[in-house]
Amino acid sequence: MLKLHYNLEKISMGLVVGIIVAASIGGAVEIAPLFTIDQTVEIPDDMRPHTPLELAGRELFIREGCYACHSQMVRHLADEIDRYGPYSLASESAWDHPMLWGSKRTGPDLARLGGKYSDAWHVAHLIDPRAVVPASIMPAYPWLGRPLDAEDIGAQMATLARLGVPYDDVLVANAASDALAQSRPDSEGAAGVAERYGDDAAIRSFDGDPSRLTEMDALVAYLQSLGTRAREPYAALAEELQ
């Protein structure tokens, strides 16, 4: 085999053909399953899309590079399951564009983060990580206290709808107002958020100040949604792994 490879290296066109064949096989193995993804990845019945505020928080998560240190995928390994909870399913991220499973962990995996810590903990952690985790090497994000620009969320939701995320015209039209109302539980629009996104959508002031809508509100809302938007597969996995 080694002699064959050695001789092939002497023939440039033969080596090119060999590379093309090898790449074609690898590509086919990776691409072919995508043609049947609608049959192999079943969306849970209780799955809900991100609310406008959570979606804005997800964009901030990407903007600040959080995905570079925190993955959102629990692998099929016993120690990971013990630490982070049931392993991740493709269906849980079916509406994520781009998908943020990741492969590098400088910090903990966040796939099941929602509800693990309080909003106040997340706010303190983002402003000064070492205030709550003394050994943390995470940078601080004190500028997240500035106002959130929610004007483009509707356009973003309309784009995601074209990619298959179930945002209808009503959800898109109410995007900006729903983003504000989700952080103000006593506002008139709060009931509309619950009606459109379900009772599982958290409606509260995430940064502790309901008089303003900030980037901190959005990012904490997103972090608190991780692993909570589809209870059905999570519960089934938890039961299976017991």
PDB file of N, CA and C in Angstrom, residues 68-148:
ATOM      1  N   ALA A  68     -17.198  31.151  20.881  1.00  0.00           N
ATOM      2  CA  ALA A  68     -15.813  30.701  20.730  1.00  0.00           C
ATOM      3  C   ALA A  68     -15.321  29.942  21.960  1.00  0.00           C
ATOM      4  N   CYS A  69     -15.947  30.194  23.113  1.00  0.00           N
ATOM      5  CA  CYS A  69     -15.519  29.542  24.357  1.00  0.00           C
ATOM      6  C   CYS A  69     -16.579  28.622  24.950  1.00  0.00           C
ATOM      7  N   HIS A  70     -17.833  28.803  24.540  1.00  0.00           N
ATOM      8  CA  HIS A  70     -18.924  27.991  25.093  1.00  0.00           C
ATOM      9  C   HIS A  70     -19.651  27.247  23.981  1.00  0.00           C
ATOM     10  N   SER A  71     -19.620  25.925  24.036  1.00  0.00           N
ATOM     11  CA  SER A  71     -20.392  25.131  23.082  1.00  0.00           C
ATOM     12  C   SER A  71     -21.833  25.013  23.586  1.00  0.00           C
ATOM     13  N   GLN A  72     -22.705  24.515  22.723  1.00  0.00           N
ATOM     14  CA  GLN A  72     -24.094  24.249  23.095  1.00  0.00           C
ATOM     15  C   GLN A  72     -24.460  22.841  22.642  1.00  0.00           C
ATOM     16  N   MET A  73     -23.607  21.895  23.011  1.00  0.00           N
ATOM     17  CA  MET A  73     -23.867  20.502  22.640  1.00  0.00           C
ATOM     18  C   MET A  73     -23.295  19.585  23.713  1.00  0.00           C
ATOM     19  N   VAL A  74     -24.166  18.849  24.390  1.00  0.00           N
ATOM     20  CA  VAL A  74     -23.736  17.831  25.337  1.00  0.00           C
ATOM     21  C   VAL A  74     -23.508  16.544  24.546  1.00  0.00           C
ATOM     22  N   ARG A  75     -22.305  16.026  24.594  1.00  0.00           N
ATOM     23  CA  ARG A  75     -21.968  14.828  23.811  1.00  0.00           C
ATOM     24  C   ARG A  75     -22.406  13.551  24.525  1.00  0.00           C
ATOM     25  N   HIS A  76     -22.335  12.420  23.783  1.00  0.00           N
ATOM     26  CA  HIS A  76     -22.752  11.123  24.330  1.00  0.00           C
ATOM     27  C   HIS A  76     -21.640  10.529  25.203  1.00  0.00           C
ATOM     28  N   LEU A  77     -21.189  11.246  26.192  1.00  0.00           N
ATOM     29  CA  LEU A  77     -20.139  10.773  27.094  1.00  0.00           C
ATOM     30  C   LEU A  77     -20.650  10.852  28.527  1.00  0.00           C
ATOM     31  N   ALA A  78     -20.353   9.825  29.304  1.00  0.00           N
ATOM     32  CA  ALA A  78     -20.916   9.726  30.651  1.00  0.00           C
ATOM     33  C   ALA A  78     -20.575  10.934  31.516  1.00  0.00           C
ATOM     34  N   ASP A  79     -19.307  11.396  31.451  1.00  0.00           N
ATOM     35  CA  ASP A  79     -18.929  12.513  32.308  1.00  0.00           C
ATOM     36  C   ASP A  79     -19.628  13.807  31.899  1.00  0.00           C
ATOM     37  N   GLU A  80     -19.883  13.975  30.588  1.00  0.00           N
ATOM     38  CA  GLU A  80     -20.598  15.167  30.125  1.00  0.00           C
ATOM     39  C   GLU A  80     -22.064  15.118  30.551  1.00  0.00           C
ATOM     40  N   ILE A  81     -22.666  13.952  30.438  1.00  0.00           N
ATOM     41  CA  ILE A  81     -24.067  13.802  30.837  1.00  0.00           C
ATOM     42  C   ILE A  81     -24.221  14.037  32.337  1.00  0.00           C
ATOM     43  N   ASP A  82     -23.257  13.551  33.128  1.00  0.00           N
ATOM     44  CA  ASP A  82     -23.307  13.762  34.574  1.00  0.00           C
ATOM     45  C   ASP A  82     -23.206  15.241  34.924  1.00  0.00           C
ATOM     46  N   ARG A  83     -22.394  15.992  34.155  1.00  0.00           N
ATOM     47  CA  ARG A  83     -22.169  17.404  34.464  1.00  0.00           C
ATOM     48  C   ARG A  83     -23.226  18.322  33.864  1.00  0.00           C
ATOM     49  N   TYR A  84     -23.605  18.056  32.607  1.00  0.00           N
ATOM     50  CA  TYR A  84     -24.450  19.006  31.887  1.00  0.00           C
ATOM     51  C   TYR A  84     -25.889  18.551  31.681  1.00  0.00           C
ATOM     52  N   GLY A  85     -26.181  17.274  31.884  1.00  0.00           N
ATOM     53  CA  GLY A  85     -27.537  16.787  31.657  1.00  0.00           C
ATOM     54  C   GLY A  85     -27.605  15.937  30.394  1.00  0.00           C
ATOM     55  N   PRO A  86     -28.813  15.495  30.002  1.00  0.00           N
ATOM     56  CA  PRO A  86     -28.988  14.634  28.834  1.00  0.00           C
ATOM     57  C   PRO A  86     -28.317  15.196  27.588  1.00  0.00           C
ATOM     58  N   TYR A  87     -27.773  14.290  26.766  1.00  0.00           N
ATOM     59  CA  TYR A  87     -27.065  14.712  25.558  1.00  0.00           C
ATOM     60  C   TYR A  87     -28.008  15.445  24.600  1.00  0.00           C
ATOM     61  N   SER A  88     -27.412  16.275  23.763  1.00  0.00           N
ATOM     62  CA  SER A  88     -28.189  17.129  22.868  1.00  0.00           C
ATOM     63  C   SER A  88     -28.752  16.349  21.687  1.00  0.00           C
ATOM     64  N   LEU A  89     -29.913  16.784  21.218  1.00  0.00           N
ATOM     65  CA  LEU A  89     -30.548  16.221  20.034  1.00  0.00           C
ATOM     66  C   LEU A  89     -30.575  17.267  18.928  1.00  0.00           C
ATOM     67  N   ALA A  90     -30.445  16.810  17.686  1.00  0.00           N
ATOM     68  CA  ALA A  90     -30.466  17.735  16.551  1.00  0.00           C
ATOM     69  C   ALA A  90     -31.778  18.517  16.503  1.00  0.00           C
ATOM     70  N   SER A  91     -32.867  17.887  16.922  1.00  0.00           N
ATOM     71  CA  SER A  91     -34.179  18.537  16.849  1.00  0.00           C
ATOM     72  C   SER A  91     -34.253  19.786  17.720  1.00  0.00           C
ATOM     73  N   GLU A  92     -33.472  19.835  18.788  1.00  0.00           N
ATOM     74  CA  GLU A  92     -33.506  20.986  19.681  1.00  0.00           C
ATOM     75  C   GLU A  92     -32.919  22.237  19.023  1.00  0.00           C
ATOM     76  N   SER A  93     -32.078  22.039  18.016  1.00  0.00           N
ATOM     77  CA  SER A  93     -31.440  23.166  17.333  1.00  0.00           C
ATOM     78  C   SER A  93     -31.913  23.292  15.891  1.00  0.00           C
ATOM     79  N   ALA A  94     -33.037  22.660  15.590  1.00  0.00           N
ATOM     80  CA  ALA A  94     -33.504  22.617  14.199  1.00  0.00           C
ATOM     81  C   ALA A  94     -33.781  23.992  13.621  1.00  0.00           C
ATOM     82  N   TRP A  95     -34.153  24.959  14.459  1.00  0.00           N
ATOM     83  CA  TRP A  95     -34.494  26.295  13.962  1.00  0.00           C
ATOM     84  C   TRP A  95     -33.388  27.309  14.212  1.00  0.00           C
ATOM     85  N   ASP A  96     -32.206  26.834  14.599  1.00  0.00           N
ATOM     86  CA  ASP A  96     -31.101  27.747  14.869  1.00  0.00           C
ATOM     87  C   ASP A  96     -30.301  28.032  13.601  1.00  0.00           C
ATOM     88  N   HIS A  97     -30.187  29.288  13.258  1.00  0.00           N
ATOM     89  CA  HIS A  97     -29.422  29.723  12.077  1.00  0.00           C
ATOM     90  C   HIS A  97     -28.548  30.918  12.473  1.00  0.00           C
ATOM     91  N   PRO A  98     -27.225  30.760  12.567  1.00  0.00           N
ATOM     92  CA  PRO A  98     -26.488  29.512  12.411  1.00  0.00           C
ATOM     93  C   PRO A  98     -26.589  28.642  13.662  1.00  0.00           C
ATOM     94  N   MET A  99     -26.277  27.368  13.506  1.00  0.00           N
ATOM     95  CA  MET A  99     -26.283  26.443  14.622  1.00  0.00           C
ATOM     96  C   MET A  99     -25.028  26.688  15.464  1.00  0.00           C
ATOM     97  N   LEU A 100     -25.168  26.665  16.783  1.00  0.00           N
ATOM     98  CA  LEU A 100     -24.059  27.017  17.675  1.00  0.00           C
ATOM     99  C   LEU A 100     -23.620  25.860  18.562  1.00  0.00           C
ATOM    100  N   TRP A 101     -23.689  24.646  18.041  1.00  0.00           N
ATOM    101  CA  TRP A 101     -23.249  23.514  18.854  1.00  0.00           C
ATOM    102  C   TRP A 101     -21.790  23.684  19.272  1.00  0.00           C
ATOM    103  N   GLY A 102     -20.926  23.987  18.315  1.00  0.00           N
ATOM    104  CA  GLY A 102     -19.528  24.248  18.624  1.00  0.00           C
ATOM    105  C   GLY A 102     -18.740  22.999  18.991  1.00  0.00           C
ATOM    106  N   SER A 103     -17.446  23.175  19.184  1.00  0.00           N
ATOM    107  CA  SER A 103     -16.576  22.053  19.520  1.00  0.00           C
ATOM    108  C   SER A 103     -15.529  22.428  20.560  1.00  0.00           C
ATOM    109  N   LYS A 104     -15.374  23.710  20.869  1.00  0.00           N
ATOM    110  CA  LYS A 104     -14.347  24.155  21.812  1.00  0.00           C
ATOM    111  C   LYS A 104     -15.004  24.619  23.107  1.00  0.00           C
ATOM    112  N   ARG A 105     -14.400  24.232  24.220  1.00  0.00           N
ATOM    113  CA  ARG A 105     -14.928  24.632  25.519  1.00  0.00           C
ATOM    114  C   ARG A 105     -13.820  25.204  26.385  1.00  0.00           C
ATOM    115  N   THR A 106     -13.686  26.497  26.346  1.00  0.00           N
ATOM    116  CA  THR A 106     -12.851  27.157  27.337  1.00  0.00           C
ATOM    117  C   THR A 106     -13.672  27.320  28.613  1.00  0.00           C
ATOM    118  N   GLY A 107     -14.980  27.509  28.427  1.00  0.00           N
ATOM    119  CA  GLY A 107     -15.919  27.569  29.541  1.00  0.00           C
ATOM    120  C   GLY A 107     -16.906  26.421  29.441  1.00  0.00           C
ATOM    121  N   PRO A 108     -17.829  26.296  30.392  1.00  0.00           N
ATOM    122  CA  PRO A 108     -18.787  25.181  30.409  1.00  0.00           C
ATOM    123  C   PRO A 108     -19.702  25.176  29.188  1.00  0.00           C
ATOM    124  N   ASP A 109     -20.248  24.006  28.892  1.00  0.00           N
ATOM    125  CA  ASP A 109     -21.256  23.886  27.847  1.00  0.00           C
ATOM    126  C   ASP A 109     -22.544  24.545  28.339  1.00  0.00           C
ATOM    127  N   LEU A 110     -23.279  25.180  27.422  1.00  0.00           N
ATOM    128  CA  LEU A 110     -24.465  25.946  27.812  1.00  0.00           C
ATOM    129  C   LEU A 110     -25.779  25.337  27.334  1.00  0.00           C
ATOM    130  N   ALA A 111     -25.735  24.128  26.786  1.00  0.00           N
ATOM    131  CA  ALA A 111     -26.937  23.548  26.179  1.00  0.00           C
ATOM    132  C   ALA A 111     -28.115  23.469  27.143  1.00  0.00           C
ATOM    133  N   ARG A 112     -27.866  23.221  28.431  1.00  0.00           N
ATOM    134  CA  ARG A 112     -28.938  23.067  29.423  1.00  0.00           C
ATOM    135  C   ARG A 112     -28.869  24.176  30.475  1.00  0.00           C
ATOM    136  N   LEU A 113     -28.384  25.343  30.087  1.00  0.00           N
ATOM    137  CA  LEU A 113     -28.136  26.410  31.060  1.00  0.00           C
ATOM    138  C   LEU A 113     -29.409  27.029  31.623  1.00  0.00           C
ATOM    139  N   GLY A 114     -30.493  27.085  30.829  1.00  0.00           N
ATOM    140  CA  GLY A 114     -31.708  27.796  31.229  1.00  0.00           C
ATOM    141  C   GLY A 114     -32.243  27.375  32.587  1.00  0.00           C
ATOM    142  N   GLY A 115     -32.411  28.343  33.490  1.00  0.00           N
ATOM    143  CA  GLY A 115     -32.967  28.070  34.810  1.00  0.00           C
ATOM    144  C   GLY A 115     -31.960  27.585  35.832  1.00  0.00           C
ATOM    145  N   LYS A 116     -30.713  27.359  35.426  1.00  0.00           N
ATOM    146  CA  LYS A 116     -29.705  26.846  36.360  1.00  0.00           C
ATOM    147  C   LYS A 116     -29.280  27.919  37.348  1.00  0.00           C
ATOM    148  N   TYR A 117     -29.207  29.172  36.882  1.00  0.00           N
ATOM    149  CA  TYR A 117     -28.834  30.302  37.735  1.00  0.00           C
ATOM    150  C   TYR A 117     -29.909  31.379  37.642  1.00  0.00           C
ATOM    151  N   SER A 118     -29.909  32.281  38.589  1.00  0.00           N
ATOM    152  CA  SER A 118     -30.884  33.380  38.583  1.00  0.00           C
ATOM    153  C   SER A 118     -30.472  34.443  37.575  1.00  0.00           C
ATOM    154  N   ASP A 119     -31.422  35.319  37.233  1.00  0.00           N
ATOM    155  CA  ASP A 119     -31.107  36.439  36.346  1.00  0.00           C
ATOM    156  C   ASP A 119     -30.029  37.323  36.966  1.00  0.00           C
ATOM    157  N   ALA A 120     -30.129  37.562  38.272  1.00  0.00           N
ATOM    158  CA  ALA A 120     -29.162  38.418  38.958  1.00  0.00           C
ATOM    159  C   ALA A 120     -27.758  37.830  38.869  1.00  0.00           C
ATOM    160  N   TRP A 121     -27.663  36.494  38.958  1.00  0.00           N
ATOM    161  CA  TRP A 121     -26.345  35.848  38.831  1.00  0.00           C
ATOM    162  C   TRP A 121     -25.770  36.106  37.449  1.00  0.00           C
ATOM    163  N   HIS A 122     -26.593  35.953  36.410  1.00  0.00           N
ATOM    164  CA  HIS A 122     -26.111  36.171  35.044  1.00  0.00           C
ATOM    165  C   HIS A 122     -25.668  37.617  34.837  1.00  0.00           C
ATOM    166  N   VAL A 123     -26.438  38.558  35.370  1.00  0.00           N
ATOM    167  CA  VAL A 123     -26.076  39.972  35.231  1.00  0.00           C
ATOM    168  C   VAL A 123     -24.733  40.233  35.896  1.00  0.00           C
ATOM    169  N   ALA A 124     -24.558  39.756  37.126  1.00  0.00           N
ATOM    170  CA  ALA A 124     -23.289  39.947  37.842  1.00  0.00           C
ATOM    171  C   ALA A 124     -22.138  39.262  37.111  1.00  0.00           C
ATOM    172  N   HIS A 125     -22.415  38.084  36.578  1.00  0.00           N
ATOM    173  CA  HIS A 125     -21.380  37.313  35.874  1.00  0.00           C
ATOM    174  C   HIS A 125     -20.926  38.012  34.612  1.00  0.00           C
ATOM    175  N   LEU A 126     -21.852  38.622  33.891  1.00  0.00           N
ATOM    176  CA  LEU A 126     -21.511  39.304  32.642  1.00  0.00           C
ATOM    177  C   LEU A 126     -20.802  40.639  32.906  1.00  0.00           C
ATOM    178  N   ILE A 127     -21.185  41.319  33.975  1.00  0.00           N
ATOM    179  CA  ILE A 127     -20.539  42.595  34.300  1.00  0.00           C
ATOM    180  C   ILE A 127     -19.136  42.372  34.859  1.00  0.00           C
ATOM    181  N   ASP A 128     -18.996  41.394  35.753  1.00  0.00           N
ATOM    182  CA  ASP A 128     -17.697  41.088  36.361  1.00  0.00           C
ATOM    183  C   ASP A 128     -17.658  39.602  36.708  1.00  0.00           C
ATOM    184  N   PRO A 129     -17.204  38.755  35.776  1.00  0.00           N
ATOM    185  CA  PRO A 129     -17.233  37.305  35.987  1.00  0.00           C
ATOM    186  C   PRO A 129     -16.598  36.848  37.296  1.00  0.00           C
ATOM    187  N   ARG A 130     -15.507  37.491  37.705  1.00  0.00           N
ATOM    188  CA  ARG A 130     -14.793  37.065  38.901  1.00  0.00           C
ATOM    189  C   ARG A 130     -15.532  37.404  40.204  1.00  0.00           C
ATOM    190  N   ALA A 131     -16.596  38.213  40.084  1.00  0.00           N
ATOM    191  CA  ALA A 131     -17.395  38.518  41.267  1.00  0.00           C
ATOM    192  C   ALA A 131     -18.184  37.302  41.733  1.00  0.00           C
ATOM    193  N   VAL A 132     -18.488  36.386  40.808  1.00  0.00           N
ATOM    194  CA  VAL A 132     -19.259  35.181  41.164  1.00  0.00           C
ATOM    195  C   VAL A 132     -18.468  33.898  40.952  1.00  0.00           C
ATOM    196  N   VAL A 133     -17.459  33.948  40.074  1.00  0.00           N
ATOM    197  CA  VAL A 133     -16.590  32.791  39.840  1.00  0.00           C
ATOM    198  C   VAL A 133     -15.148  33.293  39.919  1.00  0.00           C
ATOM    199  N   PRO A 134     -14.544  33.278  41.085  1.00  0.00           N
ATOM    200  CA  PRO A 134     -13.212  33.875  41.277  1.00  0.00           C
ATOM    201  C   PRO A 134     -12.137  33.377  40.309  1.00  0.00           C
ATOM    202  N   ALA A 135     -12.228  32.119  39.883  1.00  0.00           N
ATOM    203  CA  ALA A 135     -11.199  31.568  39.005  1.00  0.00           C
ATOM    204  C   ALA A 135     -11.492  31.791  37.524  1.00  0.00           C
ATOM    205  N   SER A 136     -12.578  32.481  37.210  1.00  0.00           N
ATOM    206  CA  SER A 136     -12.985  32.662  35.815  1.00  0.00           C
ATOM    207  C   SER A 136     -11.959  33.469  35.019  1.00  0.00           C
ATOM    208  N   ILE A 137     -11.761  33.071  33.758  1.00  0.00           N
ATOM    209  CA  ILE A 137     -10.899  33.831  32.842  1.00  0.00           C
ATOM    210  C   ILE A 137     -11.738  34.536  31.773  1.00  0.00           C
ATOM    211  N   MET A 138     -13.052  34.528  31.972  1.00  0.00           N
ATOM    212  CA  MET A 138     -13.964  35.157  31.010  1.00  0.00           C
ATOM    213  C   MET A 138     -13.822  36.679  31.075  1.00  0.00           C
ATOM    214  N   PRO A 139     -13.813  37.353  29.925  1.00  0.00           N
ATOM    215  CA  PRO A 139     -13.770  38.820  29.944  1.00  0.00           C
ATOM    216  C   PRO A 139     -15.082  39.409  30.454  1.00  0.00           C
ATOM    217  N   ALA A 140     -15.029  40.653  30.904  1.00  0.00           N
ATOM    218  CA  ALA A 140     -16.221  41.335  31.392  1.00  0.00           C
ATOM    219  C   ALA A 140     -16.935  42.038  30.238  1.00  0.00           C
ATOM    220  N   TYR A 141     -18.255  42.184  30.373  1.00  0.00           N
ATOM    221  CA  TYR A 141     -19.063  42.836  29.344  1.00  0.00           C
ATOM    222  C   TYR A 141     -19.934  43.929  29.967  1.00  0.00           C
ATOM    223  N   PRO A 142     -19.323  44.942  30.577  1.00  0.00           N
ATOM    224  CA  PRO A 142     -20.115  45.978  31.261  1.00  0.00           C
ATOM    225  C   PRO A 142     -20.955  46.834  30.324  1.00  0.00           C
ATOM    226  N   TRP A 143     -20.596  46.872  29.038  1.00  0.00           N
ATOM    227  CA  TRP A 143     -21.355  47.704  28.088  1.00  0.00           C
ATOM    228  C   TRP A 143     -22.718  47.134  27.727  1.00  0.00           C
ATOM    229  N   LEU A 144     -23.034  45.944  28.196  1.00  0.00           N
ATOM    230  CA  LEU A 144     -24.335  45.353  27.878  1.00  0.00           C
ATOM    231  C   LEU A 144     -25.484  46.099  28.555  1.00  0.00           C
ATOM    232  N   GLY A 145     -25.175  47.048  29.413  1.00  0.00           N
ATOM    233  CA  GLY A 145     -26.214  47.836  30.043  1.00  0.00           C
ATOM    234  C   GLY A 145     -26.782  48.922  29.150  1.00  0.00           C
ATOM    235  N   ARG A 146     -26.262  49.059  27.938  1.00  0.00           N
ATOM    236  CA  ARG A 146     -26.782  50.098  27.043  1.00  0.00           C
ATOM    237  C   ARG A 146     -28.108  49.665  26.417  1.00  0.00           C
ATOM    238  N   PRO A 147     -28.892  50.612  25.897  1.00  0.00           N
ATOM    239  CA  PRO A 147     -30.218  50.287  25.330  1.00  0.00           C
ATOM    240  C   PRO A 147     -30.129  49.298  24.170  1.00  0.00           C
ATOM    241  N   LEU A 148     -31.135  48.447  24.074  1.00  0.00           N
ATOM    242  CA  LEU A 148     -31.212  47.479  22.986  1.00  0.00           C
ATOM    243  C   LEU A 148     -31.903  48.100  21.786  1.00  0.00           C
TER     244      LEU A 148
END
